[in-house]
PDB file of C-alpha atoms in Angstrom:
ATOM      1  CA  UNK Z   1      11.086 -13.731   0.521  1.00  0.00           C
ATOM      2  CA  UNK Z   2       8.631 -11.200   1.781  1.00  0.00           C
ATOM      3  CA  UNK Z   3       5.115 -12.621   2.134  1.00  0.00           C
ATOM      4  CA  UNK Z   4       1.784 -11.284   3.296  1.00  0.00           C
ATOM      5  CA  UNK Z   5      -0.725 -13.655   4.894  1.00  0.00           C
ATOM      6  CA  UNK Z   6      -4.385 -12.835   5.413  1.00  0.00           C
ATOM      7  CA  UNK Z   7      -6.838 -14.810   7.506  1.00  0.00           C
ATOM      8  CA  UNK Z   8      -9.543 -15.908   6.972  1.00  0.00           C
ATOM      9  CA  UNK Z   9      -9.826 -16.158   3.182  1.00  0.00           C
ATOM     10  CA  UNK Z  10     -13.609 -15.877   3.234  1.00  0.00           C
ATOM     11  CA  UNK Z  11     -16.107 -14.923   5.915  1.00  0.00           C
ATOM     12  CA  UNK Z  12     -19.887 -14.709   6.115  1.00  0.00           C
ATOM     13  CA  UNK Z  13     -21.203 -12.788   9.104  1.00  0.00           C
ATOM     14  CA  UNK Z  14     -24.633 -11.555  10.212  1.00  0.00           C
ATOM     15  CA  UNK Z  15     -25.348  -7.862  10.622  1.00  0.00           C
ATOM     16  CA  UNK Z  16     -24.424  -6.677  14.106  1.00  0.00           C
ATOM     17  CA  UNK Z  17     -21.780  -9.333  14.731  1.00  0.00           C
ATOM     18  CA  UNK Z  18     -18.141  -8.491  15.518  1.00  0.00           C
ATOM     19  CA  UNK Z  19     -15.288  -8.797  13.056  1.00  0.00           C
ATOM     20  CA  UNK Z  20     -11.583  -9.522  13.243  1.00  0.00           C
ATOM     21  CA  UNK Z  21      -9.414  -9.876  10.146  1.00  0.00           C
ATOM     22  CA  UNK Z  22      -5.737 -10.590  10.491  1.00  0.00           C
ATOM     23  CA  UNK Z  23      -2.768  -9.707   8.333  1.00  0.00           C
ATOM     24  CA  UNK Z  24       0.764 -10.917   9.030  1.00  0.00           C
ATOM     25  CA  UNK Z  25       3.930 -10.077   7.144  1.00  0.00           C
ATOM     26  CA  UNK Z  26       7.084 -12.175   6.817  1.00  0.00           C
ATOM     27  CA  UNK Z  27      10.606 -11.355   5.762  1.00  0.00           C
ATOM     28  CA  UNK Z  28      10.719  -7.685   6.634  1.00  0.00           C
ATOM     29  CA  UNK Z  29      10.938  -5.510   9.715  1.00  0.00           C
ATOM     30  CA  UNK Z  30       9.168  -2.239  10.492  1.00  0.00           C
ATOM     31  CA  UNK Z  31       7.027  -2.256   7.341  1.00  0.00           C
ATOM     32  CA  UNK Z  32       4.377   0.316   6.555  1.00  0.00           C
ATOM     33  CA  UNK Z  33       1.107  -1.600   6.482  1.00  0.00           C
ATOM     34  CA  UNK Z  34      -2.209  -0.767   4.860  1.00  0.00           C
ATOM     35  CA  UNK Z  35      -5.813  -1.977   4.834  1.00  0.00           C
ATOM     36  CA  UNK Z  36      -7.823  -1.466   1.635  1.00  0.00           C
ATOM     37  CA  UNK Z  37     -11.390  -2.369   0.778  1.00  0.00           C
ATOM     38  CA  UNK Z  38     -12.615  -3.264  -2.687  1.00  0.00           C
ATOM     39  CA  UNK Z  39     -16.408  -3.113  -2.834  1.00  0.00           C
ATOM     40  CA  UNK Z  40     -18.438  -4.485  -5.717  1.00  0.00           C
ATOM     41  CA  UNK Z  41     -18.520  -1.998  -8.580  1.00  0.00           C
ATOM     42  CA  UNK Z  42     -16.153   0.354  -6.813  1.00  0.00           C
ATOM     43  CA  UNK Z  43     -12.422   0.832  -6.822  1.00  0.00           C
ATOM     44  CA  UNK Z  44      -9.912   0.146  -4.096  1.00  0.00           C
ATOM     45  CA  UNK Z  45     -10.215   2.442  -1.123  1.00  0.00           C
ATOM     46  CA  UNK Z  46      -7.554   2.941   1.548  1.00  0.00           C
ATOM     47  CA  UNK Z  47      -9.044   2.431   5.023  1.00  0.00           C
ATOM     48  CA  UNK Z  48      -6.105   2.489   7.447  1.00  0.00           C
ATOM     49  CA  UNK Z  49      -2.351   2.670   7.429  1.00  0.00           C
ATOM     50  CA  UNK Z  50       0.311   2.083  10.071  1.00  0.00           C
ATOM     51  CA  UNK Z  51       3.949   3.139  10.156  1.00  0.00           C
ATOM     52  CA  UNK Z  52       4.734   1.241  13.370  1.00  0.00           C
ATOM     53  CA  UNK Z  53       3.471  -0.670  16.429  1.00  0.00           C
ATOM     54  CA  UNK Z  54       0.465   1.045  17.949  1.00  0.00           C
ATOM     55  CA  UNK Z  55       0.434   3.744  15.249  1.00  0.00           C
ATOM     56  CA  UNK Z  56      -2.788   3.768  13.236  1.00  0.00           C
ATOM     57  CA  UNK Z  57      -4.168   6.410  10.923  1.00  0.00           C
ATOM     58  CA  UNK Z  58      -7.615   6.327   9.399  1.00  0.00           C
ATOM     59  CA  UNK Z  59      -8.360   7.572   5.914  1.00  0.00           C
ATOM     60  CA  UNK Z  60     -12.147   7.586   6.072  1.00  0.00           C
ATOM     61  CA  UNK Z  61     -14.662   7.653   8.944  1.00  0.00           C
ATOM     62  CA  UNK Z  62     -16.396   4.324   9.207  1.00  0.00           C
ATOM     63  CA  UNK Z  63     -17.600   1.417  11.282  1.00  0.00           C
ATOM     64  CA  UNK Z  64     -14.189  -0.255  11.331  1.00  0.00           C
ATOM     65  CA  UNK Z  65     -11.029   0.083  13.407  1.00  0.00           C
ATOM     66  CA  UNK Z  66      -7.482  -1.202  13.073  1.00  0.00           C
ATOM     67  CA  UNK Z  67      -4.713  -2.188  15.445  1.00  0.00           C
ATOM     68  CA  UNK Z  68      -1.070  -3.135  15.179  1.00  0.00           C
ATOM     69  CA  UNK Z  69      -0.097  -5.110  18.272  1.00  0.00           C
ATOM     70  CA  UNK Z  70       3.150  -6.413  16.787  1.00  0.00           C
ATOM     71  CA  UNK Z  71       5.560  -5.167  14.141  1.00  0.00           C
ATOM     72  CA  UNK Z  72       4.360  -7.672  11.533  1.00  0.00           C
ATOM     73  CA  UNK Z  73       0.701  -7.969  12.516  1.00  0.00           C
ATOM     74  CA  UNK Z  74      -2.141  -5.721  11.398  1.00  0.00           C
ATOM     75  CA  UNK Z  75      -5.722  -6.363  12.496  1.00  0.00           C
ATOM     76  CA  UNK Z  76      -8.983  -4.955  11.133  1.00  0.00           C
ATOM     77  CA  UNK Z  77     -11.944  -5.038  13.514  1.00  0.00           C
ATOM     78  CA  UNK Z  78     -15.525  -4.042  14.008  1.00  0.00           C
ATOM     79  CA  UNK Z  79     -17.802  -4.243  17.038  1.00  0.00           C
ATOM     80  CA  UNK Z  80     -21.001  -4.432  14.967  1.00  0.00           C
ATOM     81  CA  UNK Z  81     -20.957  -5.161  11.249  1.00  0.00           C
ATOM     82  CA  UNK Z  82     -23.180  -3.325   8.773  1.00  0.00           C
ATOM     83  CA  UNK Z  83     -24.392  -4.573   5.408  1.00  0.00           C
ATOM     84  CA  UNK Z  84     -22.210  -1.910   3.791  1.00  0.00           C
ATOM     85  CA  UNK Z  85     -19.097  -3.510   5.296  1.00  0.00           C
ATOM     86  CA  UNK Z  86     -19.300  -6.318   2.740  1.00  0.00           C
ATOM     87  CA  UNK Z  87     -16.371  -6.364   0.350  1.00  0.00           C
ATOM     88  CA  UNK Z  88     -12.924  -7.682  -0.415  1.00  0.00           C
ATOM     89  CA  UNK Z  89     -10.366  -6.590   2.176  1.00  0.00           C
ATOM     90  CA  UNK Z  90      -6.749  -6.374   1.187  1.00  0.00           C
ATOM     91  CA  UNK Z  91      -3.686  -5.893   3.347  1.00  0.00           C
ATOM     92  CA  UNK Z  92      -0.596  -4.338   1.807  1.00  0.00           C
ATOM     93  CA  UNK Z  93       2.920  -3.295   2.702  1.00  0.00           C
ATOM     94  CA  UNK Z  94       5.382  -1.084   0.905  1.00  0.00           C
ATOM     95  CA  UNK Z  95       9.052  -1.378   0.179  1.00  0.00           C
ATOM     96  CA  UNK Z  96      10.982   1.846   0.388  1.00  0.00           C
ATOM     97  CA  UNK Z  97      14.496   2.843  -0.534  1.00  0.00           C
ATOM     98  CA  UNK Z  98      15.579   1.725  -3.974  1.00  0.00           C
ATOM     99  CA  UNK Z  99      12.224   0.106  -4.679  1.00  0.00           C
ATOM    100  CA  UNK Z 100      10.580   3.547  -4.673  1.00  0.00           C
ATOM    101  CA  UNK Z 101       7.871   2.631  -2.199  1.00  0.00           C
ATOM    102  CA  UNK Z 102       6.523  -0.189  -4.342  1.00  0.00           C
ATOM    103  CA  UNK Z 103       3.440  -1.654  -2.702  1.00  0.00           C
ATOM    104  CA  UNK Z 104       2.676  -5.374  -2.386  1.00  0.00           C
ATOM    105  CA  UNK Z 105      -0.658  -6.937  -1.530  1.00  0.00           C
ATOM    106  CA  UNK Z 106      -1.869 -10.004   0.311  1.00  0.00           C
ATOM    107  CA  UNK Z 107      -4.384 -12.537  -1.046  1.00  0.00           C
ATOM    108  CA  UNK Z 108      -7.380 -10.769   0.517  1.00  0.00           C
ATOM    109  CA  UNK Z 109     -10.393 -11.690   2.653  1.00  0.00           C
ATOM    110  CA  UNK Z 110     -13.856 -11.834   1.107  1.00  0.00           C
ATOM    111  CA  UNK Z 111     -16.396 -10.593   3.679  1.00  0.00           C
ATOM    112  CA  UNK Z 112     -20.123 -11.005   3.157  1.00  0.00           C
ATOM    113  CA  UNK Z 113     -22.448  -9.429   5.694  1.00  0.00           C
ATOM    114  CA  UNK Z 114     -26.010 -10.803   5.618  1.00  0.00           C
TER     115      UNK Z 114
ATOM    116  CA  UNK X   1      -7.955  15.896  -5.396  1.00  0.00           C
ATOM    117  CA  UNK X   2      -6.181  13.234  -7.430  1.00  0.00           C
ATOM    118  CA  UNK X   3      -8.383  11.193  -9.757  1.00  0.00           C
ATOM    119  CA  UNK X   4      -7.255   8.227 -11.834  1.00  0.00           C
ATOM    120  CA  UNK X   5      -9.112   7.089 -14.936  1.00  0.00           C
ATOM    121  CA  UNK X   6      -8.517   3.929 -16.927  1.00  0.00           C
ATOM    122  CA  UNK X   7      -9.656   3.428 -20.500  1.00  0.00           C
ATOM    123  CA  UNK X   8     -11.081   1.167 -21.787  1.00  0.00           C
ATOM    124  CA  UNK X   9     -13.105  -0.356 -18.966  1.00  0.00           C
ATOM    125  CA  UNK X  10     -13.112  -3.714 -20.759  1.00  0.00           C
ATOM    126  CA  UNK X  11     -11.243  -5.178 -23.687  1.00  0.00           C
ATOM    127  CA  UNK X  12     -11.559  -8.471 -25.546  1.00  0.00           C
ATOM    128  CA  UNK X  13      -8.869  -9.471 -28.046  1.00  0.00           C
ATOM    129  CA  UNK X  14      -7.732 -12.580 -29.893  1.00  0.00           C
ATOM    130  CA  UNK X  15      -4.564 -14.265 -28.773  1.00  0.00           C
ATOM    131  CA  UNK X  16      -1.367 -12.837 -30.249  1.00  0.00           C
ATOM    132  CA  UNK X  17      -2.478  -9.211 -30.486  1.00  0.00           C
ATOM    133  CA  UNK X  18      -0.394  -6.377 -29.093  1.00  0.00           C
ATOM    134  CA  UNK X  19      -2.499  -4.109 -26.921  1.00  0.00           C
ATOM    135  CA  UNK X  20      -2.357  -0.858 -24.989  1.00  0.00           C
ATOM    136  CA  UNK X  21      -4.099  -0.024 -21.730  1.00  0.00           C
ATOM    137  CA  UNK X  22      -4.429   3.623 -20.786  1.00  0.00           C
ATOM    138  CA  UNK X  23      -4.274   5.384 -17.433  1.00  0.00           C
ATOM    139  CA  UNK X  24      -4.670   9.118 -16.827  1.00  0.00           C
ATOM    140  CA  UNK X  25      -4.379  11.157 -13.630  1.00  0.00           C
ATOM    141  CA  UNK X  26      -5.424  14.712 -12.855  1.00  0.00           C
ATOM    142  CA  UNK X  27      -2.572  15.870 -10.588  1.00  0.00           C
ATOM    143  CA  UNK X  28       0.868  15.548 -12.172  1.00  0.00           C
ATOM    144  CA  UNK X  29       2.662  15.875  -8.809  1.00  0.00           C
ATOM    145  CA  UNK X  30       3.032  12.141  -8.360  1.00  0.00           C
ATOM    146  CA  UNK X  31       5.813  10.212  -6.643  1.00  0.00           C
ATOM    147  CA  UNK X  32       5.363   7.006  -8.558  1.00  0.00           C
ATOM    148  CA  UNK X  33       2.902   5.040 -10.655  1.00  0.00           C
ATOM    149  CA  UNK X  34       2.287   1.357 -10.247  1.00  0.00           C
ATOM    150  CA  UNK X  35       0.541  -1.150 -12.523  1.00  0.00           C
ATOM    151  CA  UNK X  36      -1.121  -4.188 -10.957  1.00  0.00           C
ATOM    152  CA  UNK X  37      -2.844  -7.299 -12.183  1.00  0.00           C
ATOM    153  CA  UNK X  38      -5.830  -8.805 -10.355  1.00  0.00           C
ATOM    154  CA  UNK X  39      -7.243 -12.223 -11.139  1.00  0.00           C
ATOM    155  CA  UNK X  40     -10.875 -12.885 -10.100  1.00  0.00           C
ATOM    156  CA  UNK X  41     -11.189 -13.287  -6.339  1.00  0.00           C
ATOM    157  CA  UNK X  42      -7.476 -12.766  -5.794  1.00  0.00           C
ATOM    158  CA  UNK X  43      -5.193 -10.090  -4.433  1.00  0.00           C
ATOM    159  CA  UNK X  44      -3.190  -7.638  -6.514  1.00  0.00           C
ATOM    160  CA  UNK X  45       0.083  -8.590  -8.178  1.00  0.00           C
ATOM    161  CA  UNK X  46       2.526  -5.762  -8.792  1.00  0.00           C
ATOM    162  CA  UNK X  47       3.609  -5.700 -12.429  1.00  0.00           C
ATOM    163  CA  UNK X  48       5.654  -2.546 -12.856  1.00  0.00           C
ATOM    164  CA  UNK X  49       6.520   0.542 -10.852  1.00  0.00           C
ATOM    165  CA  UNK X  50       7.619   3.754 -12.553  1.00  0.00           C
ATOM    166  CA  UNK X  51       9.156   6.427 -10.370  1.00  0.00           C
ATOM    167  CA  UNK X  52       8.352  10.034 -11.258  1.00  0.00           C
ATOM    168  CA  UNK X  53      11.829  10.599 -12.686  1.00  0.00           C
ATOM    169  CA  UNK X  54      11.524   7.641 -15.063  1.00  0.00           C
ATOM    170  CA  UNK X  55       9.882   7.451 -18.483  1.00  0.00           C
ATOM    171  CA  UNK X  56       9.295   3.729 -18.766  1.00  0.00           C
ATOM    172  CA  UNK X  57       9.812   0.299 -17.247  1.00  0.00           C
ATOM    173  CA  UNK X  58       9.875  -3.100 -18.923  1.00  0.00           C
ATOM    174  CA  UNK X  59       9.302  -6.612 -17.672  1.00  0.00           C
ATOM    175  CA  UNK X  60       9.114  -9.430 -20.201  1.00  0.00           C
ATOM    176  CA  UNK X  61       6.231  -8.736 -22.600  1.00  0.00           C
ATOM    177  CA  UNK X  62       5.094  -5.741 -20.537  1.00  0.00           C
ATOM    178  CA  UNK X  63       6.189  -2.164 -21.052  1.00  0.00           C
ATOM    179  CA  UNK X  64       4.829   0.761 -19.068  1.00  0.00           C
ATOM    180  CA  UNK X  65       5.454   4.364 -20.005  1.00  0.00           C
ATOM    181  CA  UNK X  66       4.902   7.532 -18.016  1.00  0.00           C
ATOM    182  CA  UNK X  67       4.331  11.087 -19.246  1.00  0.00           C
ATOM    183  CA  UNK X  68       3.984  12.958 -15.987  1.00  0.00           C
ATOM    184  CA  UNK X  69       3.444  16.387 -17.522  1.00  0.00           C
ATOM    185  CA  UNK X  70       0.411  15.213 -19.466  1.00  0.00           C
ATOM    186  CA  UNK X  71      -0.838  12.966 -16.673  1.00  0.00           C
ATOM    187  CA  UNK X  72      -0.733   9.741 -18.655  1.00  0.00           C
ATOM    188  CA  UNK X  73       0.644   6.244 -18.506  1.00  0.00           C
ATOM    189  CA  UNK X  74       0.242   3.318 -20.869  1.00  0.00           C
ATOM    190  CA  UNK X  75       0.743  -0.382 -20.320  1.00  0.00           C
ATOM    191  CA  UNK X  76       1.756  -2.186 -23.482  1.00  0.00           C
ATOM    192  CA  UNK X  77       1.303  -5.950 -23.636  1.00  0.00           C
ATOM    193  CA  UNK X  78       3.053  -7.674 -26.522  1.00  0.00           C
ATOM    194  CA  UNK X  79       1.823 -10.899 -28.100  1.00  0.00           C
ATOM    195  CA  UNK X  80      -1.101 -11.342 -25.713  1.00  0.00           C
ATOM    196  CA  UNK X  81      -1.926 -14.797 -24.337  1.00  0.00           C
ATOM    197  CA  UNK X  82      -5.065 -16.233 -22.698  1.00  0.00           C
ATOM    198  CA  UNK X  83      -3.129 -16.256 -19.422  1.00  0.00           C
ATOM    199  CA  UNK X  84      -2.999 -12.451 -19.591  1.00  0.00           C
ATOM    200  CA  UNK X  85      -6.753 -12.337 -18.985  1.00  0.00           C
ATOM    201  CA  UNK X  86      -7.297 -10.366 -15.771  1.00  0.00           C
ATOM    202  CA  UNK X  87      -8.153  -6.898 -14.514  1.00  0.00           C
ATOM    203  CA  UNK X  88      -5.309  -4.401 -14.793  1.00  0.00           C
ATOM    204  CA  UNK X  89      -5.170  -1.583 -12.255  1.00  0.00           C
ATOM    205  CA  UNK X  90      -3.198   1.617 -12.341  1.00  0.00           C
ATOM    206  CA  UNK X  91      -2.365   3.533  -9.134  1.00  0.00           C
ATOM    207  CA  UNK X  92      -0.475   6.734  -8.378  1.00  0.00           C
ATOM    208  CA  UNK X  93       0.996   8.079  -5.153  1.00  0.00           C
ATOM    209  CA  UNK X  94       2.337  11.289  -3.716  1.00  0.00           C
ATOM    210  CA  UNK X  95       5.732  11.550  -2.076  1.00  0.00           C
ATOM    211  CA  UNK X  96       5.828  10.134   1.467  1.00  0.00           C
ATOM    212  CA  UNK X  97       7.354  13.486   2.451  1.00  0.00           C
ATOM    213  CA  UNK X  98       3.960  15.064   1.855  1.00  0.00           C
ATOM    214  CA  UNK X  99       1.883  12.097   3.008  1.00  0.00           C
ATOM    215  CA  UNK X 100       2.963  11.663   6.605  1.00  0.00           C
ATOM    216  CA  UNK X 101       5.587   9.068   5.713  1.00  0.00           C
ATOM    217  CA  UNK X 102       3.277   6.569   4.070  1.00  0.00           C
ATOM    218  CA  UNK X 103       2.553   5.699   0.470  1.00  0.00           C
ATOM    219  CA  UNK X 104      -1.128   6.364  -0.251  1.00  0.00           C
ATOM    220  CA  UNK X 105      -2.148   4.854  -3.557  1.00  0.00           C
ATOM    221  CA  UNK X 106      -5.018   6.292  -5.586  1.00  0.00           C
ATOM    222  CA  UNK X 107      -6.426   3.605  -7.867  1.00  0.00           C
ATOM    223  CA  UNK X 108      -8.230   3.664 -11.156  1.00  0.00           C
ATOM    224  CA  UNK X 109     -11.261   1.449 -11.664  1.00  0.00           C
ATOM    225  CA  UNK X 110      -9.288  -0.959 -13.835  1.00  0.00           C
ATOM    226  CA  UNK X 111      -9.410  -2.443 -17.317  1.00  0.00           C
ATOM    227  CA  UNK X 112     -10.878  -5.936 -17.569  1.00  0.00           C
ATOM    228  CA  UNK X 113      -8.949  -7.806 -20.252  1.00  0.00           C
ATOM    229  CA  UNK X 114     -10.062 -11.025 -21.939  1.00  0.00           C
ATOM    230  CA  UNK X 115      -7.705 -12.744 -24.374  1.00  0.00           C
ATOM    231  CA  UNK X 116      -9.404 -15.549 -26.265  1.00  0.00           C
ATOM    232  CA  UNK X 117      -7.643 -18.390 -28.103  1.00  0.00           C
TER     233      UNK X 117
END
């Protein structure tokens, strides 16, 4: 089966501290991977996507960055967190071909910046 | 710019009712439309995907329809159960051919459903 793991599940960090969220995918090779953020009272917003190792595209300018060091690993980072970075971060992958690019999501990481 | 709207924002029904959730989008040039379920504090679970050439998809008690020309989709839930209580999200995407090879989803704000016994 194809599974998405996200770590950690929850995180509380002070303003100005660094951040590293990890997403790993099982059961598929060369997936397209995505980072979304769901902020309180707001919808899901696409932050980054990657079509392969070392290939990162950003959707919106922000305090965050992403990296893809391995085919099945996608990392979201920040050097200095802001209060506005609080939210629920979701990693996703899509399935192409006959599945019509159906997108599947991981369990998410709840980030609270204090 | 594609915008997705979901109506109603919240819905509370007694168990056993059939119900309809609505999703509308402003740009009819979509590649597919996907319905998700989100339980509190959890990730998204894909329920149904309708490709632009399709009119509807069914899975168990769920049926999703798509009218691309009018920019609308509905999710029909038959014989609702308390376990159906969750937030339901609708998302549309453009063809990867026009999106740099990736599948960017534009989400609605969701419909929060409560089914009470």
